[in-house]
PDB file of C-alpha atoms and ligand atoms in Angstrom:
ATOM      1  CA  UNK A 293     114.484 115.320  82.849  1.00  0.00           C
ATOM      2  CA  UNK A 294     112.500 112.674  84.631  1.00  0.00           C
ATOM      3  CA  UNK A 295     110.059 110.786  82.368  1.00  0.00           C
ATOM      4  CA  UNK A 296     106.374 110.402  83.046  1.00  0.00           C
ATOM      5  CA  UNK A 297     104.782 108.302  85.741  1.00  0.00           C
ATOM      6  CA  UNK A 298     101.767 106.018  85.412  1.00  0.00           C
ATOM      7  CA  UNK A 299      99.668 105.143  88.468  1.00  0.00           C
ATOM      8  CA  UNK A 300      97.524 102.053  87.866  1.00  0.00           C
ATOM      9  CA  UNK A 301      94.526 101.646  90.178  1.00  0.00           C
ATOM     10  CA  UNK A 302      94.538 105.379  90.866  1.00  0.00           C
ATOM     11  CA  UNK A 303      90.940 105.549  92.119  1.00  0.00           C
ATOM     12  CA  UNK A 304      91.695 103.443  95.182  1.00  0.00           C
ATOM     13  CA  UNK A 305      92.516 104.490  98.724  1.00  0.00           C
ATOM     14  CA  UNK A 306      96.248 104.926  98.083  1.00  0.00           C
ATOM     15  CA  UNK A 307      95.967 106.008  94.457  1.00  0.00           C
ATOM     16  CA  UNK A 308      94.083 109.249  94.963  1.00  0.00           C
ATOM     17  CA  UNK A 309      96.567 110.475  97.556  1.00  0.00           C
ATOM     18  CA  UNK A 310      99.623 109.232  95.698  1.00  0.00           C
ATOM     19  CA  UNK A 311      98.584 110.875  92.413  1.00  0.00           C
ATOM     20  CA  UNK A 312      97.998 114.145  94.279  1.00  0.00           C
ATOM     21  CA  UNK A 313     101.416 113.983  95.952  1.00  0.00           C
ATOM     22  CA  UNK A 314     103.270 112.960  92.780  1.00  0.00           C
ATOM     23  CA  UNK A 315     101.597 115.697  90.726  1.00  0.00           C
ATOM     24  CA  UNK A 316     102.457 118.266  93.357  1.00  0.00           C
ATOM     25  CA  UNK A 317     106.075 117.208  93.270  1.00  0.00           C
ATOM     26  CA  UNK A 318     106.655 116.524  89.561  1.00  0.00           C
ATOM     27  CA  UNK A 319     103.956 118.564  87.826  1.00  0.00           C
ATOM     28  CA  UNK A 320     100.380 117.661  86.941  1.00  0.00           C
ATOM     29  CA  UNK A 321     101.107 116.569  83.389  1.00  0.00           C
ATOM     30  CA  UNK A 322     103.980 114.342  84.392  1.00  0.00           C
ATOM     31  CA  UNK A 323     101.684 111.927  86.211  1.00  0.00           C
ATOM     32  CA  UNK A 324      99.109 109.844  84.337  1.00  0.00           C
ATOM     33  CA  UNK A 325      96.371 108.410  86.546  1.00  0.00           C
ATOM     34  CA  UNK A 326      94.550 105.291  85.388  1.00  0.00           C
ATOM     35  CA  UNK A 327      91.857 102.982  86.656  1.00  0.00           C
ATOM     36  CA  UNK A 328      89.581 100.260  85.347  1.00  0.00           C
ATOM     37  CA  UNK A 329      86.668 102.698  85.463  1.00  0.00           C
ATOM     38  CA  UNK A 330      86.263 106.331  84.453  1.00  0.00           C
ATOM     39  CA  UNK A 331      86.157 108.713  87.411  1.00  0.00           C
ATOM     40  CA  UNK A 332      84.837 112.061  88.540  1.00  0.00           C
ATOM     41  CA  UNK A 333      87.344 112.398  91.383  1.00  0.00           C
ATOM     42  CA  UNK A 334      88.696 115.951  90.931  1.00  0.00           C
ATOM     43  CA  UNK A 335      92.211 115.075  92.120  1.00  0.00           C
ATOM     44  CA  UNK A 336      92.480 112.488  89.333  1.00  0.00           C
ATOM     45  CA  UNK A 337      90.904 114.344  86.437  1.00  0.00           C
ATOM     46  CA  UNK A 338      92.761 117.593  86.995  1.00  0.00           C
ATOM     47  CA  UNK A 339      95.529 115.965  84.931  1.00  0.00           C
ATOM     48  CA  UNK A 340      95.896 113.120  82.414  1.00  0.00           C
ATOM     49  CA  UNK A 341      93.605 110.155  83.149  1.00  0.00           C
ATOM     50  CA  UNK A 342      93.200 106.888  81.219  1.00  0.00           C
ATOM     51  CA  UNK A 343      90.735 104.042  81.612  1.00  0.00           C
ATOM     52  CA  UNK A 344      92.961 100.964  81.880  1.00  0.00           C
ATOM     53  CA  UNK A 345      92.472  97.346  82.872  1.00  0.00           C
ATOM     54  CA  UNK A 346      95.970  96.153  83.787  1.00  0.00           C
ATOM     55  CA  UNK A 347      95.020  92.642  82.640  1.00  0.00           C
ATOM     56  CA  UNK A 348      94.779  93.986  79.082  1.00  0.00           C
ATOM     57  CA  UNK A 349      98.418  93.936  78.093  1.00  0.00           C
ATOM     58  CA  UNK A 350      97.900  95.638  74.712  1.00  0.00           C
ATOM     59  CA  UNK A 351      96.120  98.575  76.317  1.00  0.00           C
ATOM     60  CA  UNK A 352      98.834  98.807  78.951  1.00  0.00           C
ATOM     61  CA  UNK A 353     101.485  98.852  76.227  1.00  0.00           C
ATOM     62  CA  UNK A 354      99.597 101.467  74.255  1.00  0.00           C
ATOM     63  CA  UNK A 355      99.228 103.821  77.213  1.00  0.00           C
ATOM     64  CA  UNK A 356     102.868 103.417  78.264  1.00  0.00           C
ATOM     65  CA  UNK A 357     103.926 104.226  74.714  1.00  0.00           C
ATOM     66  CA  UNK A 358     101.441 107.063  74.204  1.00  0.00           C
ATOM     67  CA  UNK A 359     102.581 108.951  77.325  1.00  0.00           C
ATOM     68  CA  UNK A 360     106.224 107.861  77.206  1.00  0.00           C
ATOM     69  CA  UNK A 361     105.995 106.436  80.687  1.00  0.00           C
ATOM     70  CA  UNK A 362     109.207 105.573  82.539  1.00  0.00           C
ATOM     71  CA  UNK A 363     107.858 104.732  86.011  1.00  0.00           C
ATOM     72  CA  UNK A 364     104.831 102.670  87.026  1.00  0.00           C
ATOM     73  CA  UNK A 365     103.097 102.444  90.401  1.00  0.00           C
ATOM     74  CA  UNK A 366     100.909  99.344  90.279  1.00  0.00           C
ATOM     75  CA  UNK A 367      98.144  99.752  92.852  1.00  0.00           C
ATOM     76  CA  UNK A 368      95.361  97.733  91.206  1.00  0.00           C
ATOM     77  CA  UNK A 369      94.585  94.736  93.436  1.00  0.00           C
ATOM     78  CA  UNK A 370      91.871  92.990  95.395  1.00  0.00           C
ATOM     79  CA  UNK A 371      92.426  93.419  99.147  1.00  0.00           C
ATOM     80  CA  UNK A 372      92.187  90.739 101.814  1.00  0.00           C
ATOM     81  CA  UNK A 373      88.447  90.508 102.528  1.00  0.00           C
ATOM     82  CA  UNK A 374      87.424  90.778  98.860  1.00  0.00           C
ATOM     83  CA  UNK A 375      90.076  88.257  97.821  1.00  0.00           C
ATOM     84  CA  UNK A 376      88.691  85.704 100.268  1.00  0.00           C
ATOM     85  CA  UNK A 377      85.318  85.962  98.545  1.00  0.00           C
ATOM     86  CA  UNK A 378      86.747  85.648  95.043  1.00  0.00           C
ATOM     87  CA  UNK A 379      90.048  83.730  95.129  1.00  0.00           C
ATOM     88  CA  UNK A 380      90.372  83.178  91.377  1.00  0.00           C
ATOM     89  CA  UNK A 381      89.803  86.791  90.469  1.00  0.00           C
ATOM     90  CA  UNK A 382      92.214  87.870  93.235  1.00  0.00           C
ATOM     91  CA  UNK A 383      94.936  85.554  91.979  1.00  0.00           C
ATOM     92  CA  UNK A 384      94.371  86.646  88.380  1.00  0.00           C
ATOM     93  CA  UNK A 385      94.441  90.387  89.072  1.00  0.00           C
ATOM     94  CA  UNK A 386      97.092  90.413  91.797  1.00  0.00           C
ATOM     95  CA  UNK A 387      99.517  88.138  89.917  1.00  0.00           C
ATOM     96  CA  UNK A 388      98.951  88.775  86.212  1.00  0.00           C
ATOM     97  CA  UNK A 389      98.741  92.517  86.755  1.00  0.00           C
ATOM     98  CA  UNK A 390     102.171  92.314  88.345  1.00  0.00           C
ATOM     99  CA  UNK A 391     103.609  90.146  85.556  1.00  0.00           C
ATOM    100  CA  UNK A 392     102.385  92.599  82.923  1.00  0.00           C
ATOM    101  CA  UNK A 393     104.152  95.481  84.615  1.00  0.00           C
ATOM    102  CA  UNK A 394     107.329  93.555  85.471  1.00  0.00           C
ATOM    103  CA  UNK A 395     107.524  92.426  81.840  1.00  0.00           C
ATOM    104  CA  UNK A 396     107.347  96.035  80.639  1.00  0.00           C
ATOM    105  CA  UNK A 397     110.425  96.695  82.761  1.00  0.00           C
ATOM    106  CA  UNK A 398     112.145  93.489  81.673  1.00  0.00           C
ATOM    107  CA  UNK A 399     111.623  94.549  78.037  1.00  0.00           C
ATOM    108  CA  UNK A 400     113.037  98.006  78.833  1.00  0.00           C
ATOM    109  CA  UNK A 401     109.800  99.803  77.993  1.00  0.00           C
ATOM    110  CA  UNK A 402     109.837 101.343  81.464  1.00  0.00           C
ATOM    111  CA  UNK A 403     112.646 101.893  83.951  1.00  0.00           C
ATOM    112  CA  UNK A 404     111.192 101.597  87.426  1.00  0.00           C
ATOM    113  CA  UNK A 405     108.310  99.849  89.171  1.00  0.00           C
ATOM    114  CA  UNK A 406     106.610 100.317  92.533  1.00  0.00           C
ATOM    115  CA  UNK A 407     104.497  97.426  93.758  1.00  0.00           C
ATOM    116  CA  UNK A 408     102.856  97.275  97.184  1.00  0.00           C
ATOM    117  CA  UNK A 409     103.111  94.206  99.339  1.00  0.00           C
ATOM    118  CA  UNK A 410     101.456  93.875 102.742  1.00  0.00           C
ATOM    119  CA  UNK A 411     101.620  92.595 106.306  1.00  0.00           C
ATOM    120  CA  UNK A 412      99.370  89.869 104.847  1.00  0.00           C
ATOM    121  CA  UNK A 413     102.508  88.023 103.648  1.00  0.00           C
ATOM    122  CA  UNK A 414     102.875  86.825 107.250  1.00  0.00           C
ATOM    123  CA  UNK A 415     100.803  84.015 108.711  1.00  0.00           C
ATOM    124  CA  UNK A 416      99.827  82.293 111.951  1.00  0.00           C
ATOM    125  CA  UNK A 417     103.283  80.703 112.390  1.00  0.00           C
ATOM    126  CA  UNK A 418     105.095  84.073 112.093  1.00  0.00           C
ATOM    127  CA  UNK A 419     106.342  85.671 115.357  1.00  0.00           C
ATOM    128  CA  UNK A 420     103.625  88.209 116.181  1.00  0.00           C
ATOM    129  CA  UNK A 421     105.474  90.981 117.970  1.00  0.00           C
ATOM    130  CA  UNK A 422     108.094  93.091 116.259  1.00  0.00           C
ATOM    131  CA  UNK A 423     107.905  90.740 113.269  1.00  0.00           C
ATOM    132  CA  UNK A 424     111.349  90.659 111.622  1.00  0.00           C
ATOM    133  CA  UNK A 425     112.100  91.352 107.964  1.00  0.00           C
ATOM    134  CA  UNK A 426     113.211  87.742 107.485  1.00  0.00           C
ATOM    135  CA  UNK A 427     111.085  85.200 109.316  1.00  0.00           C
ATOM    136  CA  UNK A 428     108.640  82.329 108.853  1.00  0.00           C
ATOM    137  CA  UNK A 429     106.137  83.297 106.159  1.00  0.00           C
ATOM    138  CA  UNK A 430     103.178  80.984 105.755  1.00  0.00           C
ATOM    139  CA  UNK A 431     100.228  83.227 104.848  1.00  0.00           C
ATOM    140  CA  UNK A 432      96.857  81.494 104.902  1.00  0.00           C
ATOM    141  CA  UNK A 433      94.740  84.165 103.204  1.00  0.00           C
ATOM    142  CA  UNK A 434      94.212  84.349  99.450  1.00  0.00           C
ATOM    143  CA  UNK A 435      95.497  87.909  99.457  1.00  0.00           C
ATOM    144  CA  UNK A 436      98.571  87.024 101.531  1.00  0.00           C
ATOM    145  CA  UNK A 437      99.435  84.112  99.267  1.00  0.00           C
ATOM    146  CA  UNK A 438      99.286  86.396  96.206  1.00  0.00           C
ATOM    147  CA  UNK A 439     101.423  89.051  97.909  1.00  0.00           C
ATOM    148  CA  UNK A 440     104.101  86.592  99.022  1.00  0.00           C
ATOM    149  CA  UNK A 441     104.257  85.061  95.538  1.00  0.00           C
ATOM    150  CA  UNK A 442     104.466  88.592  94.112  1.00  0.00           C
ATOM    151  CA  UNK A 443     107.388  89.437  96.380  1.00  0.00           C
ATOM    152  CA  UNK A 444     109.280  86.387  95.178  1.00  0.00           C
ATOM    153  CA  UNK A 445     108.648  87.372  91.550  1.00  0.00           C
ATOM    154  CA  UNK A 446     109.828  90.945  92.184  1.00  0.00           C
ATOM    155  CA  UNK A 447     113.107  89.673  93.582  1.00  0.00           C
ATOM    156  CA  UNK A 448     113.415  87.174  90.737  1.00  0.00           C
ATOM    157  CA  UNK A 449     112.907  89.837  88.048  1.00  0.00           C
ATOM    158  CA  UNK A 450     115.458  92.030  89.781  1.00  0.00           C
ATOM    159  CA  UNK A 451     118.088  89.300  90.012  1.00  0.00           C
ATOM    160  CA  UNK A 452     117.553  87.684  86.609  1.00  0.00           C
ATOM    161  CA  UNK A 453     116.647  90.657  84.453  1.00  0.00           C
ATOM    162  CA  UNK A 454     117.934  93.648  86.398  1.00  0.00           C
ATOM    163  CA  UNK A 455     114.424  95.088  86.847  1.00  0.00           C
ATOM    164  CA  UNK A 456     114.399  98.087  89.194  1.00  0.00           C
ATOM    165  CA  UNK A 457     111.368  97.135  91.283  1.00  0.00           C
ATOM    166  CA  UNK A 458     110.784  98.531  94.763  1.00  0.00           C
ATOM    167  CA  UNK A 459     108.214  97.422  97.271  1.00  0.00           C
ATOM    168  CA  UNK A 460     106.829  98.020 100.774  1.00  0.00           C
ATOM    169  CA  UNK A 461     104.852  95.736 103.056  1.00  0.00           C
ATOM    170  CA  UNK A 462     102.158  98.262 103.937  1.00  0.00           C
ATOM    171  CA  UNK A 463     100.390  97.956 107.277  1.00  0.00           C
ATOM    172  CA  UNK A 464      96.712  98.946 107.453  1.00  0.00           C
ATOM    173  CA  UNK A 465      96.482 102.424 105.937  1.00  0.00           C
ATOM    174  CA  UNK A 466      94.394 105.092 107.620  1.00  0.00           C
ATOM    175  CA  UNK A 467      93.424 108.275 105.824  1.00  0.00           C
ATOM    176  CA  UNK A 468      90.669 110.866 105.630  1.00  0.00           C
ATOM    177  CA  UNK A 469      90.954 111.933 101.994  1.00  0.00           C
ATOM    178  CA  UNK A 470      89.968 108.667 100.306  1.00  0.00           C
ATOM    179  CA  UNK A 471      87.988 105.606 101.361  1.00  0.00           C
ATOM    180  CA  UNK A 472      89.406 102.102 101.674  1.00  0.00           C
ATOM    181  CA  UNK A 473      87.634  99.095 100.210  1.00  0.00           C
ATOM    182  CA  UNK A 474      87.742  95.381 100.878  1.00  0.00           C
ATOM    183  CA  UNK A 475      90.434  95.289 103.558  1.00  0.00           C
ATOM    184  CA  UNK A 476      90.541  93.723 107.016  1.00  0.00           C
ATOM    185  CA  UNK A 477      92.091  96.848 108.500  1.00  0.00           C
ATOM    186  CA  UNK A 478      89.340  99.098 107.089  1.00  0.00           C
ATOM    187  CA  UNK A 479      87.477  99.120 110.421  1.00  0.00           C
ATOM    188  CA  UNK A 480      90.074 101.614 111.629  1.00  0.00           C
ATOM    189  CA  UNK A 481      88.898 104.144 109.034  1.00  0.00           C
ATOM    190  CA  UNK A 482      85.191 103.424 109.288  1.00  0.00           C
ATOM    191  CA  UNK A 483      85.181 103.778 113.072  1.00  0.00           C
ATOM    192  CA  UNK A 484      86.090 107.479 112.784  1.00  0.00           C
ATOM    193  CA  UNK A 485      83.390 108.179 110.189  1.00  0.00           C
ATOM    194  CA  UNK A 486      80.713 106.491 112.280  1.00  0.00           C
ATOM    195  CA  UNK A 487      81.903 108.059 115.526  1.00  0.00           C
ATOM    196  CA  UNK A 488      81.298 111.472 113.970  1.00  0.00           C
ATOM    197  CA  UNK A 489      78.132 110.554 112.021  1.00  0.00           C
ATOM    198  CA  UNK A 490      76.347 108.286 114.513  1.00  0.00           C
ATOM    199  CA  UNK A 491      78.253 108.239 117.804  1.00  0.00           C
ATOM    200  CA  UNK A 492      78.481 104.450 117.701  1.00  0.00           C
ATOM    201  CA  UNK A 493      80.207 101.673 115.770  1.00  0.00           C
ATOM    202  CA  UNK A 494      79.775  97.928 115.344  1.00  0.00           C
ATOM    203  CA  UNK A 495      83.235  96.474 114.836  1.00  0.00           C
ATOM    204  CA  UNK A 496      83.874  93.354 112.761  1.00  0.00           C
ATOM    205  CA  UNK A 497      87.056  92.589 114.745  1.00  0.00           C
ATOM    206  CA  UNK A 498      87.234  91.843 118.470  1.00  0.00           C
ATOM    207  CA  UNK A 499      88.254  94.473 121.034  1.00  0.00           C
ATOM    208  CA  UNK A 500      91.820  93.252 121.578  1.00  0.00           C
ATOM    209  CA  UNK A 501      92.838  92.579 117.963  1.00  0.00           C
ATOM    210  CA  UNK A 502      96.185  94.332 117.639  1.00  0.00           C
ATOM    211  CA  UNK A 503      97.285  95.154 114.073  1.00  0.00           C
ATOM    212  CA  UNK A 504     100.060  97.248 112.523  1.00  0.00           C
ATOM    213  CA  UNK A 505      98.676 100.465 111.040  1.00  0.00           C
ATOM    214  CA  UNK A 506      99.959 103.648 109.436  1.00  0.00           C
ATOM    215  CA  UNK A 507      98.687 107.132 108.683  1.00  0.00           C
ATOM    216  CA  UNK A 508      98.316 107.596 104.927  1.00  0.00           C
ATOM    217  CA  UNK A 509     100.598 110.626 104.956  1.00  0.00           C
ATOM    218  CA  UNK A 510     103.415 108.433 106.287  1.00  0.00           C
ATOM    219  CA  UNK A 511     102.656 105.751 103.697  1.00  0.00           C
ATOM    220  CA  UNK A 512     102.808 108.235 100.810  1.00  0.00           C
ATOM    221  CA  UNK A 513     106.082 109.639 102.136  1.00  0.00           C
ATOM    222  CA  UNK A 514     107.527 106.117 102.444  1.00  0.00           C
ATOM    223  CA  UNK A 515     106.423 105.272  98.903  1.00  0.00           C
ATOM    224  CA  UNK A 516     107.942 108.383  97.379  1.00  0.00           C
ATOM    225  CA  UNK A 517     111.137 108.084  99.353  1.00  0.00           C
ATOM    226  CA  UNK A 518     111.827 104.443  98.455  1.00  0.00           C
ATOM    227  CA  UNK A 519     111.224 105.339  94.799  1.00  0.00           C
ATOM    228  CA  UNK A 520     113.543 108.343  94.964  1.00  0.00           C
ATOM    229  CA  UNK A 521     116.388 106.582  96.808  1.00  0.00           C
ATOM    230  CA  UNK A 522     119.497 105.732  94.755  1.00  0.00           C
ATOM    231  CA  UNK A 523     119.227 102.152  93.454  1.00  0.00           C
ATOM    232  CA  UNK A 524     122.235 100.963  95.448  1.00  0.00           C
ATOM    233  CA  UNK A 525     120.465 101.860  98.710  1.00  0.00           C
ATOM    234  CA  UNK A 526     117.620  99.458  97.913  1.00  0.00           C
ATOM    235  CA  UNK A 527     119.153  96.270  99.231  1.00  0.00           C
ATOM    236  CA  UNK A 528     115.904  94.317  99.534  1.00  0.00           C
ATOM    237  CA  UNK A 529     114.130  93.619  96.259  1.00  0.00           C
ATOM    238  CA  UNK A 530     111.339  91.453  97.607  1.00  0.00           C
ATOM    239  CA  UNK A 531     109.655  93.989  99.903  1.00  0.00           C
ATOM    240  CA  UNK A 532     110.545  96.072 102.969  1.00  0.00           C
ATOM    241  CA  UNK A 533     108.823  95.776 106.347  1.00  0.00           C
ATOM    242  CA  UNK A 534     107.261  99.146 107.169  1.00  0.00           C
ATOM    243  CA  UNK A 535     105.972 100.178 110.585  1.00  0.00           C
ATOM    244  CA  UNK A 536     103.826 103.076 111.718  1.00  0.00           C
ATOM    245  CA  UNK A 537     101.934 102.344 114.930  1.00  0.00           C
ATOM    246  CA  UNK A 538      99.982  99.402 116.358  1.00  0.00           C
ATOM    247  CA  UNK A 539      96.608  99.476 118.082  1.00  0.00           C
ATOM    248  CA  UNK A 540      93.436  97.543 118.872  1.00  0.00           C
ATOM    249  CA  UNK A 541      89.796  98.587 118.379  1.00  0.00           C
ATOM    250  CA  UNK A 542      89.662  99.114 122.183  1.00  0.00           C
ATOM    251  CA  UNK A 543      92.643 101.512 122.000  1.00  0.00           C
ATOM    252  CA  UNK A 544      90.930 103.565 119.288  1.00  0.00           C
ATOM    253  CA  UNK A 545      87.701 103.589 121.259  1.00  0.00           C
ATOM    254  CA  UNK A 546      89.442 105.157 124.261  1.00  0.00           C
ATOM    255  CA  UNK A 547      91.056 107.830 122.113  1.00  0.00           C
ATOM    256  CA  UNK A 548      87.790 108.644 120.350  1.00  0.00           C
ATOM    257  CA  UNK A 549      85.973 108.841 123.696  1.00  0.00           C
ATOM    258  CA  UNK A 550      88.429 111.506 124.847  1.00  0.00           C
ATOM    259  CA  UNK A 551      86.896 113.754 122.176  1.00  0.00           C
ATOM    260  CA  UNK A 552      83.423 112.223 121.845  1.00  0.00           C
ATOM    261  CA  UNK A 553      82.633 110.941 125.380  1.00  0.00           C
ATOM    262  CA  UNK A 554      79.283 109.417 124.389  1.00  0.00           C
ATOM    263  CA  UNK A 555      80.874 107.269 121.630  1.00  0.00           C
ATOM    264  CA  UNK A 556      80.032 103.577 122.068  1.00  0.00           C
ATOM    265  CA  UNK A 557      81.325 100.458 120.349  1.00  0.00           C
ATOM    266  CA  UNK A 558      79.978  96.914 120.034  1.00  0.00           C
ATOM    267  CA  UNK A 559      81.808  93.897 118.676  1.00  0.00           C
ATOM    268  CA  UNK A 560      80.559  91.401 116.138  1.00  0.00           C
ATOM    269  CA  UNK A 561      83.585  89.603 114.671  1.00  0.00           C
ATOM    270  CA  UNK A 562      83.014  88.043 111.239  1.00  0.00           C
ATOM    271  CA  UNK A 563      85.238  86.133 108.777  1.00  0.00           C
ATOM    272  CA  UNK A 564      87.753  88.987 108.840  1.00  0.00           C
ATOM    273  CA  UNK A 565      88.672  88.122 112.439  1.00  0.00           C
ATOM    274  CA  UNK A 566      90.438  84.991 111.243  1.00  0.00           C
ATOM    275  CA  UNK A 567      92.420  86.997 108.703  1.00  0.00           C
ATOM    276  CA  UNK A 568      93.393  89.550 111.348  1.00  0.00           C
ATOM    277  CA  UNK A 569      94.384  86.808 113.806  1.00  0.00           C
ATOM    278  CA  UNK A 570      96.849  85.425 111.263  1.00  0.00           C
ATOM    279  CA  UNK A 571      98.679  88.749 110.927  1.00  0.00           C
ATOM    280  CA  UNK A 572     101.378  90.338 113.142  1.00  0.00           C
ATOM    281  CA  UNK A 573     100.613  92.809 115.908  1.00  0.00           C
ATOM    282  CA  UNK A 574     103.698  94.929 115.301  1.00  0.00           C
ATOM    283  CA  UNK A 575     106.504  95.145 112.741  1.00  0.00           C
ATOM    284  CA  UNK A 576     110.269  95.589 112.889  1.00  0.00           C
ATOM    285  CA  UNK A 577     111.200  97.959 110.063  1.00  0.00           C
ATOM    286  CA  UNK A 578     114.864  98.466 110.949  1.00  0.00           C
ATOM    287  CA  UNK A 579     116.003  97.479 107.426  1.00  0.00           C
ATOM    288  CA  UNK A 580     113.980 100.327 105.884  1.00  0.00           C
ATOM    289  CA  UNK A 581     115.324 102.751 108.490  1.00  0.00           C
ATOM    290  CA  UNK A 582     118.891 101.715 107.803  1.00  0.00           C
ATOM    291  CA  UNK A 583     118.804 101.404 104.002  1.00  0.00           C
ATOM    292  CA  UNK A 584     116.835 104.501 102.986  1.00  0.00           C
ATOM    293  CA  UNK A 585     116.357 106.422 106.241  1.00  0.00           C
ATOM    294  CA  UNK A 586     112.715 105.607 106.874  1.00  0.00           C
ATOM    295  CA  UNK A 587     111.039 107.037 109.965  1.00  0.00           C
ATOM    296  CA  UNK A 588     107.293 107.143 110.645  1.00  0.00           C
ATOM    297  CA  UNK A 589     105.872 110.350 112.111  1.00  0.00           C
ATOM    298  CA  UNK A 590     102.413 109.381 113.351  1.00  0.00           C
ATOM    299  CA  UNK A 591     101.810 107.454 116.578  1.00  0.00           C
ATOM    300  CA  UNK A 592      98.326 106.201 117.479  1.00  0.00           C
ATOM    301  CA  UNK A 593      97.328 109.307 119.437  1.00  0.00           C
ATOM    302  CA  UNK A 594      98.286 111.661 116.638  1.00  0.00           C
ATOM    303  CA  UNK A 595      96.628 109.412 114.065  1.00  0.00           C
ATOM    304  CA  UNK A 596      93.337 109.403 115.981  1.00  0.00           C
ATOM    305  CA  UNK A 597      93.264 113.143 116.631  1.00  0.00           C
ATOM    306  CA  UNK A 598      94.156 113.896 113.004  1.00  0.00           C
ATOM    307  CA  UNK A 599      91.412 111.615 111.699  1.00  0.00           C
ATOM    308  CA  UNK A 600      88.772 113.202 113.943  1.00  0.00           C
ATOM    309  CA  UNK A 601      89.839 116.750 113.175  1.00  0.00           C
ATOM    310  CA  UNK A 602      90.151 116.312 109.412  1.00  0.00           C
ATOM    311  CA  UNK A 603      87.002 114.226 108.968  1.00  0.00           C
ATOM    312  CA  UNK A 604      84.970 116.771 110.898  1.00  0.00           C
ATOM    313  CA  UNK A 605      86.268 119.546 108.654  1.00  0.00           C
ATOM    314  CA  UNK A 606      85.607 117.482 105.535  1.00  0.00           C
ATOM    315  CA  UNK A 607      82.076 116.540 106.571  1.00  0.00           C
ATOM    316  CA  UNK A 608      81.298 120.131 107.466  1.00  0.00           C
ATOM    317  CA  UNK A 609      82.533 121.344 104.070  1.00  0.00           C
ATOM    318  CA  UNK A 610      80.521 118.651 102.292  1.00  0.00           C
ATOM    319  CA  UNK A 611      77.342 119.539 104.167  1.00  0.00           C
ATOM    320  CA  UNK A 612      77.797 123.196 103.159  1.00  0.00           C
ATOM    321  CA  UNK A 613      78.123 122.193  99.499  1.00  0.00           C
ATOM    322  CA  UNK A 614      75.038 119.958  99.508  1.00  0.00           C
ATOM    323  CA  UNK A 615      72.833 122.464 101.298  1.00  0.00           C
TER     324      UNK A 615
HETATM  325  N1  LIG B 224      95.054  96.683 104.594  1.00  0.00           N
HETATM  326  C1  LIG B 224      95.086  95.475 103.841  1.00  0.00           C
HETATM  327  C2  LIG B 224      93.890  94.642 104.069  1.00  0.00           C
HETATM  328  O1  LIG B 224      93.334  94.718 105.137  1.00  0.00           O
HETATM  329  C3  LIG B 224      96.302  94.675 104.187  1.00  0.00           C
HETATM  330  O2  LIG B 224      97.292  94.950 103.279  1.00  0.00           O
HETATM  331  O3  LIG B 224      93.534  93.887 103.214  1.00  0.00           O
END
């Protein structure tokens, strides 16, 4: 029987959806959700939940032991925009959190680790279109520097200590069930909320900023499938390129206007523009396709129509509850 799974940073944008999907697949009590703060999110507290700061190694050890955890998904991190504002905290959390979990695996207290990397590992000198798996990597954001260092440590722990760590370079993740926080790609979630709520949006990136993005459903499927693949199929132990679709704020605007013709957008780029400009516009994920049969399902049109449809339903249901 498969052991139990611990999701660290479960209250975040990915965590809520991943916990839901893992519990559906493996059983509610097999998946322990944890976060630095207590939560009221129903999807998290319908099963085991622990308050855990991943920087507290004794607490981490205690929880792993208490629940007999065999697999850890480490999602606790500061994203790109927040990291830029607090570089020391970002480095501390993003790196030491990873070391704590990798060391659990090195010491055979757990068997398998998932750790997310990001398109932020690339930098201004990286080829922008169809960015290859192996290429120039000179990130110039605090977040990107921590993710690239993390990738090198993952590969190191795998080679030196045989740690079974698996990782994906997520693009910007777009979902309707949980909110993002602190990312440069977050505009592409917010724009849908504001289109429905207000009919207008002020975008912090410029109209033609092309970035790689992915529907959350695809991201969760990719995460579960890389973790389920036989170890010998995982040939890359730093992190896999992962592609969904690519679009600009202007592209999204056109798609939204097909459903909400009066929707208007204005542009007021801030410090996040520089981060976005350093990242690729599109990603070559042929290694993931070849090694563990990855294939994204959502293109930009489907992503936009799904976001509008699902957010409208969600907002309608919420307004009925609060009435
Ligand atoms: N979506 C993330 C961010 O914008 C990138 O990994 O920070």
